[in-house]
Tab-separated table of C-alpha atoms and ligand atoms in Angstrom:
chain	number	residue	atom	x	y	z
T	1	MET	CA	0.000	0.000	0.000
T	2	PRO	CA	1.249	3.506	-0.741
T	3	LYS	CA	0.998	6.386	1.745
T	4	ARG	CA	-0.648	5.509	5.032
T	5	PRO	CA	-1.470	7.974	7.772
T	6	PRO	CA	1.206	8.012	10.466
T	7	GLN	CA	-1.076	7.373	13.470
T	8	ALA	CA	-2.666	4.102	14.317
T	9	ALA	CA	-6.388	4.052	13.524
T	10	ASP	CA	-9.327	2.267	15.115
T	11	PHE	CA	-10.811	1.211	11.846
T	12	GLU	CA	-9.503	0.975	8.329
T	13	VAL	CA	-11.810	1.200	5.316
T	14	ASP	CA	-10.641	-0.150	1.997
T	15	ALA	CA	-12.509	2.224	-0.288
T	16	THR	CA	-10.680	1.243	-3.445
T	17	GLY	CA	-12.938	1.942	-6.401
T	18	MET	CA	-15.597	3.530	-4.214
T	19	TYR	CA	-16.955	7.088	-4.146
T	20	VAL	CA	-16.664	9.520	-1.247
T	21	MET	CA	-18.796	12.594	-0.689
T	22	PRO	CA	-19.615	14.795	2.302
T	23	GLY	CA	-22.196	13.426	4.713
T	24	ILE	CA	-25.703	14.532	3.761
T	25	VAL	CA	-27.361	17.352	5.711
T	26	ASP	CA	-31.143	16.940	5.788
T	27	ASP	CA	-32.447	20.466	6.278
T	28	HIS	CA	-35.993	19.599	7.417
T	29	VAL	CA	-36.716	16.675	9.751
T	30	HIS	CA	-38.830	15.391	12.636
T	31	ILE	CA	-38.317	12.116	14.523
T	32	GLY	CA	-41.963	11.153	14.797
T	33	GLY	CA	-42.797	9.073	17.855
T	34	PRO	CA	-45.635	6.823	18.931
T	35	PRO	CA	-47.864	5.601	17.431
T	36	LYS	CA	-46.166	5.802	14.034
T	37	ASN	CA	-42.597	4.960	14.995
T	38	PRO	CA	-42.197	4.246	18.710
T	39	ASP	CA	-38.394	4.443	18.790
T	40	ALA	CA	-36.151	7.265	17.619
T	41	GLU	CA	-33.455	4.638	17.009
T	42	TYR	CA	-35.427	3.476	13.957
T	43	VAL	CA	-35.281	6.955	12.450
T	44	TYR	CA	-31.659	7.629	13.367
T	45	LYS	CA	-30.448	4.385	11.830
T	46	LEU	CA	-32.384	4.989	8.616
T	47	TRP	CA	-30.798	8.427	8.323
T	48	MET	CA	-27.298	7.187	9.079
T	49	ALA	CA	-27.742	4.251	6.675
T	50	HIS	CA	-28.405	6.813	3.923
T	51	GLY	CA	-25.328	8.857	4.748
T	52	VAL	CA	-27.248	11.585	6.579
T	53	THR	CA	-24.781	12.873	9.174
T	54	THR	CA	-26.562	16.115	10.131
T	55	VAL	CA	-30.214	17.071	10.493
T	56	ARG	CA	-32.098	20.278	11.195
T	57	GLY	CA	-35.014	19.374	13.458
T	58	VAL	CA	-37.885	21.804	12.826
T	59	PRO	CA	-38.611	20.627	15.441
T	60	LEU	CA	-36.976	17.250	15.891
T	61	THR	CA	-39.393	16.677	18.782
T	62	SER	CA	-40.195	18.523	22.032
T	63	HIS	CA	-37.636	21.114	23.092
T	64	ALA	CA	-36.370	19.208	26.129
T	65	MET	CA	-35.925	15.942	24.258
T	66	SER	CA	-34.389	17.725	21.250
T	67	VAL	CA	-31.718	19.233	23.474
T	68	SER	CA	-30.923	15.958	25.201
T	69	GLU	CA	-30.834	13.995	21.917
T	70	ARG	CA	-28.699	16.647	20.254
T	71	ASP	CA	-26.242	16.542	23.129
T	72	ARG	CA	-26.144	12.743	23.249
T	73	SER	CA	-25.450	12.700	19.516
T	74	ALA	CA	-22.751	15.357	19.905
T	75	ARG	CA	-21.058	13.120	22.487
T	76	ASN	CA	-21.579	10.155	20.124
T	77	GLU	CA	-23.411	8.207	22.821
T	78	ILE	CA	-26.069	7.283	20.283
T	79	VAL	CA	-25.912	6.241	16.650
T	80	ALA	CA	-27.509	9.344	15.176
T	81	PRO	CA	-26.753	12.323	12.963
T	82	ARG	CA	-25.590	15.652	14.385
T	83	MET	CA	-28.699	17.657	15.263
T	84	PHE	CA	-29.766	21.269	15.202
T	85	ASN	CA	-32.663	22.256	17.430
T	86	TYR	CA	-35.195	24.568	15.785
T	87	GLN	CA	-38.339	25.245	17.807
T	88	THR	CA	-41.565	27.150	17.387
T	89	ALA	CA	-42.116	30.278	19.461
T	90	GLY	CA	-43.169	29.447	22.985
T	91	SER	CA	-42.006	25.863	22.975
T	92	GLY	CA	-40.049	24.673	25.996
T	93	TRP	CA	-40.808	27.497	28.412
T	94	ASP	CA	-43.567	27.809	30.982
T	95	GLN	CA	-44.662	31.382	30.305
T	96	GLY	CA	-47.585	30.635	28.041
T	97	PRO	CA	-48.221	31.108	24.341
T	98	VAL	CA	-46.392	33.780	22.408
T	99	ASP	CA	-49.237	36.075	21.364
T	100	ARG	CA	-47.654	39.507	21.321
T	101	PRO	CA	-44.287	40.898	20.214
T	102	GLU	CA	-42.952	41.452	23.757
T	103	GLN	CA	-43.588	37.772	24.494
T	104	ALA	CA	-41.813	36.840	21.280
T	105	ARG	CA	-38.790	38.837	22.332
T	106	ALA	CA	-38.800	37.292	25.796
T	107	TRP	CA	-39.091	33.773	24.376
T	108	VAL	CA	-36.170	34.320	22.011
T	109	GLN	CA	-34.042	35.521	24.908
T	110	TRP	CA	-35.082	32.436	26.892
T	111	ALA	CA	-34.453	30.174	23.893
T	112	VAL	CA	-30.915	31.431	23.334
T	113	LYS	CA	-30.011	30.524	26.907
T	114	ASN	CA	-31.750	27.160	26.757
T	115	GLY	CA	-30.232	25.404	23.803
T	116	VAL	CA	-32.378	26.491	20.847
T	117	ASP	CA	-30.427	26.834	17.591
T	118	GLY	CA	-33.176	28.413	15.539
T	119	ILE	CA	-36.815	29.383	15.187
T	120	LYS	CA	-39.490	27.640	13.118
T	121	LEU	CA	-42.337	29.911	12.082
T	122	PHE	CA	-45.726	28.795	10.801
T	123	ALA	CA	-48.705	30.986	10.047
T	124	THR	CA	-47.286	33.507	12.475
T	125	ARG	CA	-48.879	36.943	12.892
T	126	PRO	CA	-46.714	39.496	11.038
T	127	ASP	CA	-45.874	41.657	14.071
T	128	ILE	CA	-44.829	38.563	16.032
T	129	ALA	CA	-42.947	37.106	13.076
T	130	LYS	CA	-41.039	40.351	12.696
T	131	GLU	CA	-40.027	40.333	16.350
T	132	LEU	CA	-39.006	36.657	16.253
T	133	ILE	CA	-36.925	37.123	13.110
T	134	THR	CA	-35.279	40.385	14.170
T	135	THR	CA	-34.503	39.340	17.735
T	136	GLY	CA	-33.577	35.823	16.637
T	137	ARG	CA	-31.077	37.108	14.110
T	138	ALA	CA	-29.584	39.511	16.633
T	139	PHE	CA	-28.975	36.605	19.019
T	140	GLY	CA	-27.548	34.234	16.399
T	141	LEU	CA	-30.577	32.024	15.887
T	142	GLY	CA	-31.482	30.663	12.460
T	143	THR	CA	-34.993	31.164	11.092
T	144	MET	CA	-37.150	28.926	8.930
T	145	ALA	CA	-40.804	29.352	8.012
T	146	HIS	CA	-43.576	27.093	6.832
T	147	LEU	CA	-45.850	29.960	5.827
T	148	GLY	CA	-49.061	28.045	6.483
T	149	GLN	CA	-52.107	28.777	4.399
T	150	THR	CA	-54.035	30.161	7.356
T	151	GLY	CA	-51.569	33.037	7.628
T	152	VAL	CA	-50.176	33.479	4.151
T	153	ALA	CA	-52.618	36.222	3.184
T	154	GLN	CA	-50.923	38.307	5.865
T	155	LEU	CA	-47.351	37.122	5.440
T	156	ASN	CA	-46.057	35.580	2.224
T	157	ALA	CA	-42.534	34.485	1.363
T	158	ILE	CA	-41.240	37.791	0.062
T	159	GLN	CA	-42.737	39.761	2.942
T	160	ALA	CA	-41.121	37.347	5.412
T	161	ALA	CA	-37.805	37.536	3.559
T	162	ARG	CA	-37.921	41.327	3.780
T	163	MET	CA	-38.177	40.930	7.549
T	164	GLY	CA	-34.947	38.918	7.412
T	165	LEU	CA	-36.291	35.374	7.320
T	166	GLN	CA	-33.511	32.998	6.316
T	167	THR	CA	-35.241	29.879	4.959
T	168	VAL	CA	-38.609	29.321	3.294
T	169	THR	CA	-39.539	25.647	3.643
T	170	HIS	CA	-42.057	23.806	1.401
T	171	PHE	CA	-43.643	26.036	-1.274
T	172	TYR	CA	-46.050	27.947	0.949
T	173	GLY	CA	-45.735	31.671	0.496
T	174	HIS	CA	-44.025	31.611	-2.916
T	175	PHE	CA	-47.032	30.980	-5.098
T	176	GLU	CA	-49.217	33.270	-3.018
T	177	ALA	CA	-46.666	36.066	-3.490
T	178	LEU	CA	-46.792	35.512	-7.249
T	179	MET	CA	-50.576	35.450	-7.725
T	180	ARG	CA	-51.692	37.235	-10.872
T	181	ASP	CA	-55.362	38.122	-10.456
T	182	TYR	CA	-55.924	37.720	-6.729
T	183	VAL	CA	-54.412	38.770	-3.430
T	184	VAL	CA	-55.978	35.814	-1.586
T	185	GLN	CA	-56.126	32.339	-3.069
T	186	PRO	CA	-59.554	31.891	-4.703
T	187	TRP	CA	-60.658	28.957	-2.556
T	188	PRO	CA	-63.973	27.155	-3.202
T	189	ALA	CA	-66.728	28.504	-0.947
T	190	ASP	CA	-66.823	25.312	1.126
T	191	MET	CA	-63.042	25.123	1.621
T	192	ASN	CA	-62.231	23.543	4.982
T	193	TYR	CA	-58.554	23.817	5.930
T	194	ASP	CA	-58.959	21.189	8.663
T	195	ASP	CA	-60.042	18.633	6.109
T	196	GLU	CA	-56.683	17.647	4.723
T	197	GLN	CA	-57.999	16.469	1.390
T	198	TRP	CA	-59.175	20.046	0.879
T	199	ARG	CA	-55.965	21.490	2.229
T	200	PHE	CA	-53.596	19.411	0.113
T	201	GLY	CA	-55.901	19.171	-2.873
T	202	GLN	CA	-56.408	22.909	-3.224
T	203	VAL	CA	-52.813	24.136	-2.864
T	204	ALA	CA	-51.915	22.556	-6.186
T	205	ARG	CA	-54.632	24.620	-7.913
T	206	LEU	CA	-52.351	27.648	-7.548
T	207	TRP	CA	-50.120	26.480	-10.380
T	208	ASP	CA	-51.900	28.471	-13.124
T	209	LYS	CA	-52.994	31.424	-10.976
T	210	ILE	CA	-49.571	33.021	-10.751
T	211	HIS	CA	-47.410	35.185	-12.966
T	212	PRO	CA	-46.039	32.532	-15.311
T	213	PRO	CA	-42.464	31.266	-15.230
T	214	GLY	CA	-40.156	33.647	-17.027
T	215	SER	CA	-42.521	36.626	-16.741
T	216	PRO	CA	-41.034	39.916	-15.491
T	217	GLU	CA	-42.866	39.488	-12.150
T	218	TRP	CA	-41.489	35.946	-11.754
T	219	THR	CA	-37.930	37.064	-12.421
T	220	ALA	CA	-38.213	40.131	-10.179
T	221	TYR	CA	-39.547	37.911	-7.374
T	222	LEU	CA	-36.569	35.573	-7.536
T	223	GLN	CA	-34.101	38.427	-7.895
T	224	GLU	CA	-35.382	40.060	-4.733
T	225	HIS	CA	-34.993	36.784	-2.825
T	226	LEU	CA	-31.480	36.448	-4.181
T	227	LYS	CA	-30.620	39.927	-2.968
T	228	LEU	CA	-32.074	39.155	0.461
T	229	GLY	CA	-30.222	35.829	0.627
T	230	THR	CA	-33.329	33.680	1.106
T	231	VAL	CA	-32.767	29.929	1.193
T	232	PHE	CA	-35.332	27.690	-0.522
T	233	ASN	CA	-35.902	24.339	1.189
T	234	PRO	CA	-38.635	22.755	-0.923
T	235	THR	CA	-39.159	19.262	0.630
T	236	MET	CA	-40.755	18.145	-2.648
T	237	THR	CA	-40.675	14.498	-1.614
T	238	ALA	CA	-43.242	15.274	1.081
T	239	TYR	CA	-45.732	16.170	-1.672
T	240	ALA	CA	-44.777	13.591	-4.295
T	241	ALA	CA	-47.643	11.281	-3.380
T	242	GLY	CA	-50.023	14.033	-4.438
T	243	ARG	CA	-49.053	13.521	-8.060
T	244	ASP	CA	-48.975	9.710	-7.962
T	245	VAL	CA	-50.180	8.174	-4.722
T	246	MET	CA	-49.952	4.617	-6.041
T	247	ALA	CA	-46.243	5.000	-6.823
T	248	LEU	CA	-45.367	6.326	-3.384
T	249	ARG	CA	-47.554	3.809	-1.582
T	250	SER	CA	-45.817	0.887	-3.275
T	251	ARG	CA	-42.185	1.930	-2.887
T	252	ASP	CA	-39.671	-0.932	-2.993
T	253	TRP	CA	-38.502	-0.256	0.559
T	254	HIS	CA	-41.792	-0.266	2.426
T	255	ALA	CA	-41.980	-4.052	2.874
T	256	ARG	CA	-38.609	-4.336	4.557
T	257	TYR	CA	-37.951	-0.909	6.070
T	258	SER	CA	-41.249	0.915	6.763
T	259	LEU	CA	-42.702	-0.093	10.127
T	260	PRO	CA	-46.269	-1.420	9.891
T	261	SER	CA	-47.235	1.297	12.375
T	262	LEU	CA	-45.774	3.898	10.012
T	263	ILE	CA	-47.716	2.437	7.079
T	264	ASP	CA	-50.836	2.628	9.260
T	265	PHE	CA	-50.111	6.300	9.829
T	266	TYR	CA	-49.778	6.907	6.085
T	267	THR	CA	-53.053	5.125	5.306
T	268	PRO	CA	-56.030	7.406	4.479
T	269	SER	CA	-57.514	8.745	7.690
T	270	LEU	CA	-59.405	11.776	8.934
T	271	LEU	CA	-57.046	12.094	11.888
T	272	ASN	CA	-53.441	11.491	10.868
T	273	HIS	CA	-51.537	14.394	9.379
T	274	GLY	CA	-50.804	13.808	5.713
T	275	ALA	CA	-53.186	10.855	5.351
T	276	TYR	CA	-55.362	12.975	3.097
T	277	PHE	CA	-56.143	10.596	0.237
T	278	HIS	CA	-59.754	10.217	1.278
T	279	ASP	CA	-61.112	10.186	-2.249
T	280	TRP	CA	-58.119	11.220	-4.307
T	281	ALA	CA	-58.968	11.644	-7.955
T	282	THR	CA	-57.097	11.724	-11.240
T	283	GLU	CA	-57.920	15.413	-11.369
T	284	ASP	CA	-56.117	15.971	-8.043
T	285	GLU	CA	-53.029	14.190	-9.352
T	286	VAL	CA	-53.097	16.161	-12.589
T	287	ALA	CA	-53.234	19.417	-10.619
T	288	TRP	CA	-50.213	18.288	-8.595
T	289	ARG	CA	-48.299	17.246	-11.725
T	290	ASN	CA	-48.876	20.671	-13.204
T	291	PHE	CA	-47.920	22.281	-9.903
T	292	PHE	CA	-44.662	20.335	-9.758
T	293	GLN	CA	-43.647	21.569	-13.208
T	294	VAL	CA	-43.961	25.195	-12.083
T	295	TRP	CA	-42.306	24.463	-8.743
T	296	PHE	CA	-39.379	22.757	-10.490
T	297	ARG	CA	-38.949	25.813	-12.668
T	298	LEU	CA	-39.022	28.139	-9.640
T	299	LEU	CA	-36.258	26.181	-7.927
T	300	ASN	CA	-34.125	25.762	-11.014
T	301	ASP	CA	-34.446	29.420	-12.022
T	302	TYR	CA	-33.456	30.436	-8.489
T	303	LYS	CA	-30.452	28.131	-8.596
T	304	ARG	CA	-29.432	29.454	-12.015
T	305	MET	CA	-29.375	33.000	-10.612
T	306	GLY	CA	-27.171	31.871	-7.731
T	307	GLY	CA	-29.885	31.338	-5.127
T	308	ARG	CA	-29.379	28.684	-2.464
T	309	VAL	CA	-31.572	25.595	-2.473
T	310	THR	CA	-31.277	22.889	0.205
T	311	VAL	CA	-32.357	19.259	0.486
T	312	GLY	CA	-34.945	18.477	3.157
T	313	SER	CA	-37.235	15.477	3.449
T	314	ASP	CA	-39.855	16.202	6.139
T	315	ALA	CA	-40.199	12.399	6.322
T	316	GLY	CA	-42.579	10.419	8.486
T	317	PHE	CA	-45.716	11.514	6.629
T	318	ILE	CA	-47.395	10.821	3.281
T	319	TYR	CA	-45.593	7.550	2.353
T	320	ASN	CA	-42.280	9.373	2.842
T	321	THR	CA	-40.043	7.130	4.955
T	322	TYR	CA	-36.973	8.452	6.758
T	323	GLY	CA	-33.668	8.304	4.861
T	324	PHE	CA	-35.296	7.118	1.642
T	325	GLY	CA	-37.141	10.438	1.454
T	326	THR	CA	-33.884	12.379	1.650
T	327	ILE	CA	-32.520	10.557	-1.401
T	328	HIS	CA	-35.841	10.949	-3.206
T	329	GLU	CA	-35.626	14.702	-2.672
T	330	MET	CA	-32.263	14.599	-4.452
T	331	GLU	CA	-33.868	12.739	-7.372
T	332	LEU	CA	-36.601	15.371	-7.558
T	333	LEU	CA	-33.981	18.114	-7.819
T	334	GLN	CA	-32.624	16.299	-10.858
T	335	GLU	CA	-36.125	16.355	-12.306
T	336	ALA	CA	-36.171	20.099	-11.593
T	337	GLY	CA	-33.108	20.501	-13.810
T	338	PHE	CA	-30.220	20.412	-11.321
T	339	HIS	CA	-26.993	18.669	-12.324
T	340	PRO	CA	-26.071	15.862	-9.911
T	341	LEU	CA	-23.137	17.932	-8.659
T	342	GLU	CA	-25.518	20.790	-7.889
T	343	ILE	CA	-27.749	18.311	-6.092
T	344	ILE	CA	-24.896	17.092	-3.930
T	345	GLN	CA	-24.112	20.724	-3.156
T	346	ALA	CA	-27.779	21.250	-2.173
T	347	ALA	CA	-27.571	18.171	0.064
T	348	THR	CA	-24.287	19.005	1.776
T	349	MET	CA	-22.547	22.384	1.552
T	350	ASN	CA	-25.654	24.550	1.101
T	351	PRO	CA	-27.523	23.394	4.214
T	352	ALA	CA	-24.263	23.305	6.168
T	353	LEU	CA	-23.714	26.983	5.312
T	354	SER	CA	-27.287	27.792	6.319
T	355	LEU	CA	-26.782	26.144	9.702
T	356	HIS	CA	-23.474	27.877	10.364
T	357	GLU	CA	-24.163	31.405	9.111
T	358	PRO	CA	-26.648	32.502	11.807
T	359	LYS	CA	-24.086	31.502	14.431
T	360	ALA	CA	-21.353	33.353	12.506
T	361	ARG	CA	-19.233	30.229	12.742
T	362	PRO	CA	-16.918	28.883	10.040
T	363	LEU	CA	-17.971	25.704	8.286
T	364	GLU	CA	-17.351	22.568	10.367
T	365	PHE	CA	-18.864	19.995	7.968
T	366	GLY	CA	-20.603	19.842	4.604
T	367	VAL	CA	-17.535	19.788	2.364
T	368	VAL	CA	-14.529	17.472	2.196
T	369	ARG	CA	-11.731	19.690	3.448
T	370	GLN	CA	-8.753	19.241	5.699
T	371	GLY	CA	-9.424	20.520	9.197
T	372	LEU	CA	-13.184	19.972	9.072
T	373	LEU	CA	-15.058	17.241	10.911
T	374	ALA	CA	-14.848	13.860	9.189
T	375	ASP	CA	-18.484	13.593	8.072
T	376	LEU	CA	-18.525	11.490	4.927
T	377	LEU	CA	-20.353	8.793	3.088
T	378	ILE	CA	-18.783	6.060	1.011
T	379	VAL	CA	-20.721	4.292	-1.715
T	380	GLY	CA	-19.618	1.608	-4.142
T	381	GLU	CA	-21.312	3.107	-7.207
T	382	ASN	CA	-21.112	6.572	-8.689
T	383	PRO	CA	-24.021	8.712	-7.413
T	384	LEU	CA	-23.442	11.240	-10.197
T	385	ALA	CA	-24.374	8.532	-12.705
T	386	ASN	CA	-27.424	7.425	-10.747
T	387	LEU	CA	-28.660	8.965	-7.508
T	388	LYS	CA	-30.639	5.801	-6.797
T	389	VAL	CA	-27.430	4.070	-5.676
T	390	LEU	CA	-27.744	6.126	-2.471
T	391	TYR	CA	-31.004	4.393	-1.504
T	392	GLY	CA	-30.637	1.715	1.144
T	393	THR	CA	-32.277	-0.656	-1.295
T	394	GLY	CA	-29.787	0.415	-3.986
T	395	ALA	CA	-30.548	0.584	-7.694
T	396	THR	CA	-31.787	-2.272	-9.835
T	397	ARG	CA	-29.511	-3.327	-12.685
T	398	LEU	CA	-29.537	-6.186	-15.153
T	399	ASN	CA	-26.200	-7.944	-15.225
T	400	THR	CA	-25.932	-8.529	-18.961
T	401	LYS	CA	-23.202	-11.137	-18.500
T	402	THR	CA	-25.180	-13.368	-16.166
T	403	GLY	CA	-28.686	-12.319	-17.194
T	404	GLN	CA	-29.430	-11.784	-13.479
T	405	VAL	CA	-31.108	-8.729	-12.017
T	406	GLU	CA	-28.987	-7.210	-9.254
T	407	GLN	CA	-29.353	-4.498	-6.641
T	408	VAL	CA	-26.255	-2.313	-6.788
T	409	GLY	CA	-25.030	0.408	-4.488
T	410	GLY	CA	-26.500	1.457	-1.189
T	411	VAL	CA	-24.264	3.573	1.034
T	412	ARG	CA	-21.495	1.319	2.322
T	413	TYR	CA	-20.074	3.414	5.160
T	414	THR	CA	-21.263	6.537	6.906
T	415	ILE	CA	-18.629	8.453	8.815
T	416	LYS	CA	-19.646	10.981	11.433
T	417	ASP	CA	-17.113	12.782	13.647
T	418	GLY	CA	-14.535	10.349	12.300
T	419	ILE	CA	-16.512	7.346	13.553
T	420	VAL	CA	-17.146	4.731	10.886
T	421	TYR	CA	-20.581	3.094	10.690
T	422	ASP	CA	-21.350	0.101	8.493
T	423	ALA	CA	-24.461	1.278	6.665
T	424	ARG	CA	-25.570	-2.256	5.826
T	425	LYS	CA	-25.496	-3.228	9.486
T	426	LEU	CA	-27.609	-0.192	10.334
T	427	LEU	CA	-30.141	-1.228	7.697
T	428	ALA	CA	-30.165	-4.782	9.002
T	429	ASP	CA	-30.996	-3.379	12.461
T	430	VAL	CA	-33.882	-1.433	10.936
T	431	ALA	CA	-35.147	-4.501	9.052
T	432	ALA	CA	-35.057	-6.437	12.338
T	433	MET	CA	-37.146	-3.732	14.061
T	434	VAL	CA	-39.713	-3.935	11.262
T	435	GLU	CA	-39.737	-7.735	11.417
T	436	ARG	CA	-40.147	-7.687	15.197
T	437	GLN	CA	-43.174	-5.418	14.939
T	438	LYS	CA	-44.694	-7.648	12.270
T	439	GLN	CA	-44.280	-10.689	14.504
T	440	GLU	CA	-45.767	-8.895	17.510
T	441	ARG	CA	-48.740	-7.987	15.381
T	442	ALA	CA	-49.125	-11.539	14.111
T	443	LYS	CA	-49.225	-12.757	17.729
T	444	ALA	CA	-51.829	-10.208	18.762
T	445	PRO	CA	-54.059	-9.752	15.745
T	446	ARG	CA	-55.818	-6.437	15.681
T	447	ARG	CA	-59.443	-6.082	14.842
H	501	ZN	ZN1	-42.033	19.356	8.712
């Protein structure tokens, strides 16, 4: 062997012929919990098995548990990615809901002292949003907003960005800011936001109600975001079932890696978030397919101008299983027009920058560079040629010599903080958890 490092090592990886890239940073996650996935270990191992070495929890879970899990991961006491703790205003403290700007300010000051890394906004009242963003920024907290439909008429993506919001997650707020003939989305008269088939079915109808791609208004919108430094974190995978529910419901990995309890949670229901396919029609899917085309263009145009786009999965809902969803988001960026190298940038360096900048800290991970933390993934096949090789289930390929169909790829090793994890072993642990739950269910049949 040529050049070896001088010091003795705990573990030696022979990566001859393999491909190395920075560990993936998933910019939008939650860890679920009972009843859908009782153990966080299931989620952590799925992430790590897909090379995800850092996650932004928005929120990961409750504030107290997010802090303790983040710290345990930082000490490498658990097999889990590095975590960033984003929380909604008022979470964690005992001084009531944040319903006026002074409260918002007080909560931010409390949050800074109590282990919050950033603020997640929803349909937040504009005066409160402004206080959260301004005070948060002043104290080094990151900001991300899901500009929920119940508040978007008062605060859309460009208005929030003008307040200093860092990251717009999902698509909420973009399309509403670009509407052509309306200032409020023209909902049907019997629109019921709490009925999720209405909620998710109607958002897609915005696709042809906006200033069209390439129009002066469209370009000016993106240019203003670019100037303000807004980050777009689309989480397209979380909406992919809307355009083809059958495809997402029958993913190759569900049988082996999606817990039965998680599949239950995905199954149409009036109660579970994201289980909105009550009576999902071809027309709904067509609306979503049209919507995706416009959304793709928005993201790709923003990227082409130099805007920052980041990979986030928002998994644990809507047939979007942890780890697999992160890789699927990368595939969707390719569909949007990104080159695979740009996708890897969106999955590594871009979110890493977004996590470091509010803290005014130099980059510690997200690129392969001497002096940075050793957060890497190693895969036996070239992800630039086919992103599917990053899926735990790998990519399907016909071996033309043997005539056999093979599964190739799958992350081989995930390295976090210099600690090497065998990704296949992590997946085997996950498969065993799924199998165990299936057996428990077989023993105690449910009605
Ligand atoms: Zn989410």
